[in-house]
Amino acid sequence: EVYLMPAGGGSAQRMTYLNQRCQVLGWSADGKYIHFATTHGQFHPDEYAIYRIAANATAGQV
């Protein structure tokens, strides 16, 4: 899953609820999006799809 945590500390916010492997790839240059790869929805367990989520999105909005 993907979690977002304030740089200054505090509680982590869960951003995805996919129940699959997820790996954060990085941020967009403007800091508005988080790019990540996941096995969610893939036929083979070693295949990944790439998604982006808005950093200010409500948890679970992919």
PDB file of N, CA and C in Angstrom:
ATOM      1  N   GLU A   1       0.833  -1.183   0.000  1.00  0.00           N
ATOM      2  CA  GLU A   1       0.000   0.000   0.000  1.00  0.00           C
ATOM      3  C   GLU A   1       0.880   1.249   0.000  1.00  0.00           C
ATOM      4  N   VAL A   2       0.265   2.378  -0.298  1.00  0.00           N
ATOM      5  CA  VAL A   2       0.965   3.656  -0.333  1.00  0.00           C
ATOM      6  C   VAL A   2       0.463   4.506   0.828  1.00  0.00           C
ATOM      7  N   TYR A   3       1.402   5.028   1.598  1.00  0.00           N
ATOM      8  CA  TYR A   3       1.091   5.905   2.725  1.00  0.00           C
ATOM      9  C   TYR A   3       1.786   7.238   2.505  1.00  0.00           C
ATOM     10  N   LEU A   4       1.185   8.298   3.006  1.00  0.00           N
ATOM     11  CA  LEU A   4       1.754   9.636   2.928  1.00  0.00           C
ATOM     12  C   LEU A   4       1.900  10.161   4.345  1.00  0.00           C
ATOM     13  N   MET A   5       3.099  10.662   4.662  1.00  0.00           N
ATOM     14  CA  MET A   5       3.369  11.150   6.010  1.00  0.00           C
ATOM     15  C   MET A   5       3.962  12.550   5.928  1.00  0.00           C
ATOM     16  N   PRO A   6       3.512  13.466   6.774  1.00  0.00           N
ATOM     17  CA  PRO A   6       4.070  14.821   6.760  1.00  0.00           C
ATOM     18  C   PRO A   6       5.577  14.807   7.044  1.00  0.00           C
ATOM     19  N   ALA A   7       6.324  15.654   6.335  1.00  0.00           N
ATOM     20  CA  ALA A   7       7.777  15.711   6.517  1.00  0.00           C
ATOM     21  C   ALA A   7       8.153  16.102   7.938  1.00  0.00           C
ATOM     22  N   GLY A   8       7.335  16.895   8.583  1.00  0.00           N
ATOM     23  CA  GLY A   8       7.613  17.333   9.946  1.00  0.00           C
ATOM     24  C   GLY A   8       7.172  16.354  11.013  1.00  0.00           C
ATOM     25  N   GLY A   9       6.674  15.199  10.589  1.00  0.00           N
ATOM     26  CA  GLY A   9       6.194  14.203  11.537  1.00  0.00           C
ATOM     27  C   GLY A   9       4.682  14.239  11.641  1.00  0.00           C
ATOM     28  N   GLY A  10       4.148  13.272  12.322  1.00  0.00           N
ATOM     29  CA  GLY A  10       2.700  13.174  12.463  1.00  0.00           C
ATOM     30  C   GLY A  10       2.211  11.822  11.997  1.00  0.00           C
ATOM     31  N   SER A  11       0.923  11.720  11.839  1.00  0.00           N
ATOM     32  CA  SER A  11       0.304  10.451  11.461  1.00  0.00           C
ATOM     33  C   SER A  11       0.388  10.217   9.959  1.00  0.00           C
ATOM     34  N   ALA A  12       0.634   8.967   9.588  1.00  0.00           N
ATOM     35  CA  ALA A  12       0.652   8.585   8.182  1.00  0.00           C
ATOM     36  C   ALA A  12      -0.779   8.453   7.681  1.00  0.00           C
ATOM     37  N   GLN A  13      -1.000   8.855   6.428  1.00  0.00           N
ATOM     38  CA  GLN A  13      -2.307   8.721   5.800  1.00  0.00           C
ATOM     39  C   GLN A  13      -2.215   7.625   4.751  1.00  0.00           C
ATOM     40  N   ARG A  14      -3.065   6.626   4.854  1.00  0.00           N
ATOM     41  CA  ARG A  14      -3.088   5.549   3.873  1.00  0.00           C
ATOM     42  C   ARG A  14      -3.761   6.070   2.609  1.00  0.00           C
ATOM     43  N   MET A  15      -3.072   5.939   1.477  1.00  0.00           N
ATOM     44  CA  MET A  15      -3.567   6.482   0.217  1.00  0.00           C
ATOM     45  C   MET A  15      -4.200   5.426  -0.685  1.00  0.00           C
ATOM     46  N   THR A  16      -3.840   4.156  -0.502  1.00  0.00           N
ATOM     47  CA  THR A  16      -4.390   3.093  -1.347  1.00  0.00           C
ATOM     48  C   THR A  16      -4.930   1.964  -0.489  1.00  0.00           C
ATOM     49  N   TYR A  17      -5.878   1.251  -1.061  1.00  0.00           N
ATOM     50  CA  TYR A  17      -6.471   0.064  -0.435  1.00  0.00           C
ATOM     51  C   TYR A  17      -6.571  -1.020  -1.503  1.00  0.00           C
ATOM     52  N   LEU A  18      -5.441  -1.440  -2.028  1.00  0.00           N
ATOM     53  CA  LEU A  18      -5.409  -2.366  -3.155  1.00  0.00           C
ATOM     54  C   LEU A  18      -5.191  -3.819  -2.747  1.00  0.00           C
ATOM     55  N   ASN A  19      -4.694  -4.060  -1.557  1.00  0.00           N
ATOM     56  CA  ASN A  19      -4.381  -5.417  -1.088  1.00  0.00           C
ATOM     57  C   ASN A  19      -3.440  -6.157  -2.032  1.00  0.00           C
ATOM     58  N   GLN A  20      -2.534  -5.427  -2.643  1.00  0.00           N
ATOM     59  CA  GLN A  20      -1.535  -6.003  -3.541  1.00  0.00           C
ATOM     60  C   GLN A  20      -0.205  -5.310  -3.279  1.00  0.00           C
ATOM     61  N   ARG A  21       0.846  -5.844  -3.887  1.00  0.00           N
ATOM     62  CA  ARG A  21       2.155  -5.206  -3.745  1.00  0.00           C
ATOM     63  C   ARG A  21       2.138  -3.829  -4.402  1.00  0.00           C
ATOM     64  N   CYS A  22       2.695  -2.857  -3.724  1.00  0.00           N
ATOM     65  CA  CYS A  22       2.823  -1.493  -4.249  1.00  0.00           C
ATOM     66  C   CYS A  22       4.241  -1.009  -3.991  1.00  0.00           C
ATOM     67  N   GLN A  23       4.754  -0.238  -4.926  1.00  0.00           N
ATOM     68  CA  GLN A  23       6.079   0.351  -4.769  1.00  0.00           C
ATOM     69  C   GLN A  23       6.027   1.791  -5.258  1.00  0.00           C
ATOM     70  N   VAL A  24       6.347   2.726  -4.378  1.00  0.00           N
ATOM     71  CA  VAL A  24       6.365   4.134  -4.769  1.00  0.00           C
ATOM     72  C   VAL A  24       7.559   4.370  -5.681  1.00  0.00           C
ATOM     73  N   LEU A  25       7.308   5.010  -6.819  1.00  0.00           N
ATOM     74  CA  LEU A  25       8.359   5.295  -7.789  1.00  0.00           C
ATOM     75  C   LEU A  25       8.914   6.698  -7.627  1.00  0.00           C
ATOM     76  N   GLY A  26       8.096   7.606  -7.141  1.00  0.00           N
ATOM     77  CA  GLY A  26       8.556   8.976  -6.940  1.00  0.00           C
ATOM     78  C   GLY A  26       7.408   9.960  -7.024  1.00  0.00           C
ATOM     79  N   TRP A  27       7.769  11.224  -7.014  1.00  0.00           N
ATOM     80  CA  TRP A  27       6.817  12.326  -7.061  1.00  0.00           C
ATOM     81  C   TRP A  27       6.906  13.015  -8.414  1.00  0.00           C
ATOM     82  N   SER A  28       5.820  13.666  -8.823  1.00  0.00           N
ATOM     83  CA  SER A  28       5.868  14.505 -10.021  1.00  0.00           C
ATOM     84  C   SER A  28       6.743  15.720  -9.711  1.00  0.00           C
ATOM     85  N   ALA A  29       7.251  16.354 -10.752  1.00  0.00           N
ATOM     86  CA  ALA A  29       8.153  17.498 -10.562  1.00  0.00           C
ATOM     87  C   ALA A  29       7.491  18.639  -9.789  1.00  0.00           C
ATOM     88  N   ASP A  30       6.180  18.796  -9.942  1.00  0.00           N
ATOM     89  CA  ASP A  30       5.481  19.877  -9.242  1.00  0.00           C
ATOM     90  C   ASP A  30       5.006  19.477  -7.845  1.00  0.00           C
ATOM     91  N   GLY A  31       5.248  18.214  -7.457  1.00  0.00           N
ATOM     92  CA  GLY A  31       4.886  17.748  -6.120  1.00  0.00           C
ATOM     93  C   GLY A  31       3.410  17.463  -5.920  1.00  0.00           C
ATOM     94  N   LYS A  32       2.634  17.473  -6.997  1.00  0.00           N
ATOM     95  CA  LYS A  32       1.188  17.259  -6.868  1.00  0.00           C
ATOM     96  C   LYS A  32       0.780  15.789  -6.910  1.00  0.00           C
ATOM     97  N   TYR A  33       1.628  14.934  -7.462  1.00  0.00           N
ATOM     98  CA  TYR A  33       1.270  13.531  -7.648  1.00  0.00           C
ATOM     99  C   TYR A  33       2.348  12.587  -7.124  1.00  0.00           C
ATOM    100  N   ILE A  34       1.910  11.417  -6.678  1.00  0.00           N
ATOM    101  CA  ILE A  34       2.796  10.325  -6.291  1.00  0.00           C
ATOM    102  C   ILE A  34       2.630   9.245  -7.357  1.00  0.00           C
ATOM    103  N   HIS A  35       3.726   8.790  -7.934  1.00  0.00           N
ATOM    104  CA  HIS A  35       3.692   7.714  -8.919  1.00  0.00           C
ATOM    105  C   HIS A  35       4.056   6.409  -8.217  1.00  0.00           C
ATOM    106  N   PHE A  36       3.300   5.346  -8.517  1.00  0.00           N
ATOM    107  CA  PHE A  36       3.591   4.063  -7.901  1.00  0.00           C
ATOM    108  C   PHE A  36       3.243   2.927  -8.846  1.00  0.00           C
ATOM    109  N   ALA A  37       3.850   1.787  -8.613  1.00  0.00           N
ATOM    110  CA  ALA A  37       3.589   0.578  -9.384  1.00  0.00           C
ATOM    111  C   ALA A  37       2.919  -0.433  -8.466  1.00  0.00           C
ATOM    112  N   THR A  38       2.007  -1.223  -9.031  1.00  0.00           N
ATOM    113  CA  THR A  38       1.306  -2.226  -8.241  1.00  0.00           C
ATOM    114  C   THR A  38       0.972  -3.443  -9.094  1.00  0.00           C
ATOM    115  N   THR A  39       0.832  -4.575  -8.449  1.00  0.00           N
ATOM    116  CA  THR A  39       0.411  -5.796  -9.125  1.00  0.00           C
ATOM    117  C   THR A  39      -1.113  -5.888  -9.200  1.00  0.00           C
ATOM    118  N   HIS A  40      -1.813  -4.936  -8.624  1.00  0.00           N
ATOM    119  CA  HIS A  40      -3.280  -4.941  -8.609  1.00  0.00           C
ATOM    120  C   HIS A  40      -3.842  -4.999 -10.028  1.00  0.00           C
ATOM    121  N   GLY A  41      -4.741  -5.943 -10.276  1.00  0.00           N
ATOM    122  CA  GLY A  41      -5.401  -6.062 -11.568  1.00  0.00           C
ATOM    123  C   GLY A  41      -4.585  -6.738 -12.652  1.00  0.00           C
ATOM    124  N   GLN A  42      -3.410  -7.219 -12.325  1.00  0.00           N
ATOM    125  CA  GLN A  42      -2.550  -7.862 -13.323  1.00  0.00           C
ATOM    126  C   GLN A  42      -2.761  -9.374 -13.304  1.00  0.00           C
ATOM    127  N   PHE A  43      -2.668 -10.000 -14.469  1.00  0.00           N
ATOM    128  CA  PHE A  43      -2.874 -11.439 -14.586  1.00  0.00           C
ATOM    129  C   PHE A  43      -1.748 -12.220 -13.922  1.00  0.00           C
ATOM    130  N   HIS A  44      -0.520 -11.799 -14.147  1.00  0.00           N
ATOM    131  CA  HIS A  44       0.650 -12.501 -13.611  1.00  0.00           C
ATOM    132  C   HIS A  44       1.149 -11.738 -12.386  1.00  0.00           C
ATOM    133  N   PRO A  45       1.501 -12.441 -11.298  1.00  0.00           N
ATOM    134  CA  PRO A  45       1.904 -11.755 -10.066  1.00  0.00           C
ATOM    135  C   PRO A  45       3.199 -10.946 -10.170  1.00  0.00           C
ATOM    136  N   ASP A  46       3.976 -11.145 -11.236  1.00  0.00           N
ATOM    137  CA  ASP A  46       5.202 -10.369 -11.413  1.00  0.00           C
ATOM    138  C   ASP A  46       5.023  -9.201 -12.383  1.00  0.00           C
ATOM    139  N   GLU A  47       3.801  -8.964 -12.851  1.00  0.00           N
ATOM    140  CA  GLU A  47       3.518  -7.833 -13.732  1.00  0.00           C
ATOM    141  C   GLU A  47       3.007  -6.662 -12.901  1.00  0.00           C
ATOM    142  N   TYR A  48       3.435  -5.475 -13.245  1.00  0.00           N
ATOM    143  CA  TYR A  48       3.037  -4.269 -12.527  1.00  0.00           C
ATOM    144  C   TYR A  48       2.371  -3.286 -13.480  1.00  0.00           C
ATOM    145  N   ALA A  49       1.446  -2.532 -12.964  1.00  0.00           N
ATOM    146  CA  ALA A  49       0.862  -1.396 -13.672  1.00  0.00           C
ATOM    147  C   ALA A  49       1.326  -0.143 -12.939  1.00  0.00           C
ATOM    148  N   ILE A  50       1.455   0.954 -13.665  1.00  0.00           N
ATOM    149  CA  ILE A  50       1.911   2.205 -13.063  1.00  0.00           C
ATOM    150  C   ILE A  50       0.726   3.164 -12.960  1.00  0.00           C
ATOM    151  N   TYR A  51       0.588   3.767 -11.792  1.00  0.00           N
ATOM    152  CA  TYR A  51      -0.502   4.707 -11.516  1.00  0.00           C
ATOM    153  C   TYR A  51       0.068   5.975 -10.906  1.00  0.00           C
ATOM    154  N   ARG A  52      -0.769   6.986 -10.866  1.00  0.00           N
ATOM    155  CA  ARG A  52      -0.434   8.188 -10.106  1.00  0.00           C
ATOM    156  C   ARG A  52      -1.651   8.537  -9.260  1.00  0.00           C
ATOM    157  N   ILE A  53      -1.385   9.116  -8.128  1.00  0.00           N
ATOM    158  CA  ILE A  53      -2.437   9.553  -7.222  1.00  0.00           C
ATOM    159  C   ILE A  53      -2.099  10.970  -6.782  1.00  0.00           C
ATOM    160  N   ALA A  54      -3.119  11.806  -6.677  1.00  0.00           N
ATOM    161  CA  ALA A  54      -2.896  13.174  -6.213  1.00  0.00           C
ATOM    162  C   ALA A  54      -2.462  13.135  -4.756  1.00  0.00           C
ATOM    163  N   ALA A  55      -1.437  13.885  -4.430  1.00  0.00           N
ATOM    164  CA  ALA A  55      -0.917  13.890  -3.061  1.00  0.00           C
ATOM    165  C   ALA A  55      -1.945  14.433  -2.077  1.00  0.00           C
ATOM    166  N   ASN A  56      -2.899  15.220  -2.560  1.00  0.00           N
ATOM    167  CA  ASN A  56      -3.931  15.757  -1.674  1.00  0.00           C
ATOM    168  C   ASN A  56      -5.258  15.012  -1.820  1.00  0.00           C
ATOM    169  N   ALA A  57      -5.228  13.824  -2.432  1.00  0.00           N
ATOM    170  CA  ALA A  57      -6.444  13.040  -2.648  1.00  0.00           C
ATOM    171  C   ALA A  57      -6.981  12.487  -1.336  1.00  0.00           C
ATOM    172  N   THR A  58      -8.260  12.203  -1.348  1.00  0.00           N
ATOM    173  CA  THR A  58      -8.863  11.487  -0.232  1.00  0.00           C
ATOM    174  C   THR A  58      -8.333  10.065  -0.284  1.00  0.00           C
ATOM    175  N   ALA A  59      -8.029   9.485   0.849  1.00  0.00           N
ATOM    176  CA  ALA A  59      -7.488   8.127   0.901  1.00  0.00           C
ATOM    177  C   ALA A  59      -8.364   7.186   0.079  1.00  0.00           C
ATOM    178  N   GLY A  60      -7.721   6.363  -0.735  1.00  0.00           N
ATOM    179  CA  GLY A  60      -8.417   5.378  -1.535  1.00  0.00           C
ATOM    180  C   GLY A  60      -8.768   5.831  -2.943  1.00  0.00           C
ATOM    181  N   GLN A  61      -8.588   7.091  -3.294  1.00  0.00           N
ATOM    182  CA  GLN A  61      -8.877   7.574  -4.641  1.00  0.00           C
ATOM    183  C   GLN A  61      -7.663   7.380  -5.534  1.00  0.00           C
ATOM    184  N   VAL A  62      -7.694   6.338  -6.340  1.00  0.00           N
ATOM    185  CA  VAL A  62      -6.599   6.088  -7.285  1.00  0.00           C
ATOM    186  C   VAL A  62      -7.110   6.327  -8.682  1.00  0.00           C
TER     187      VAL A  62
END
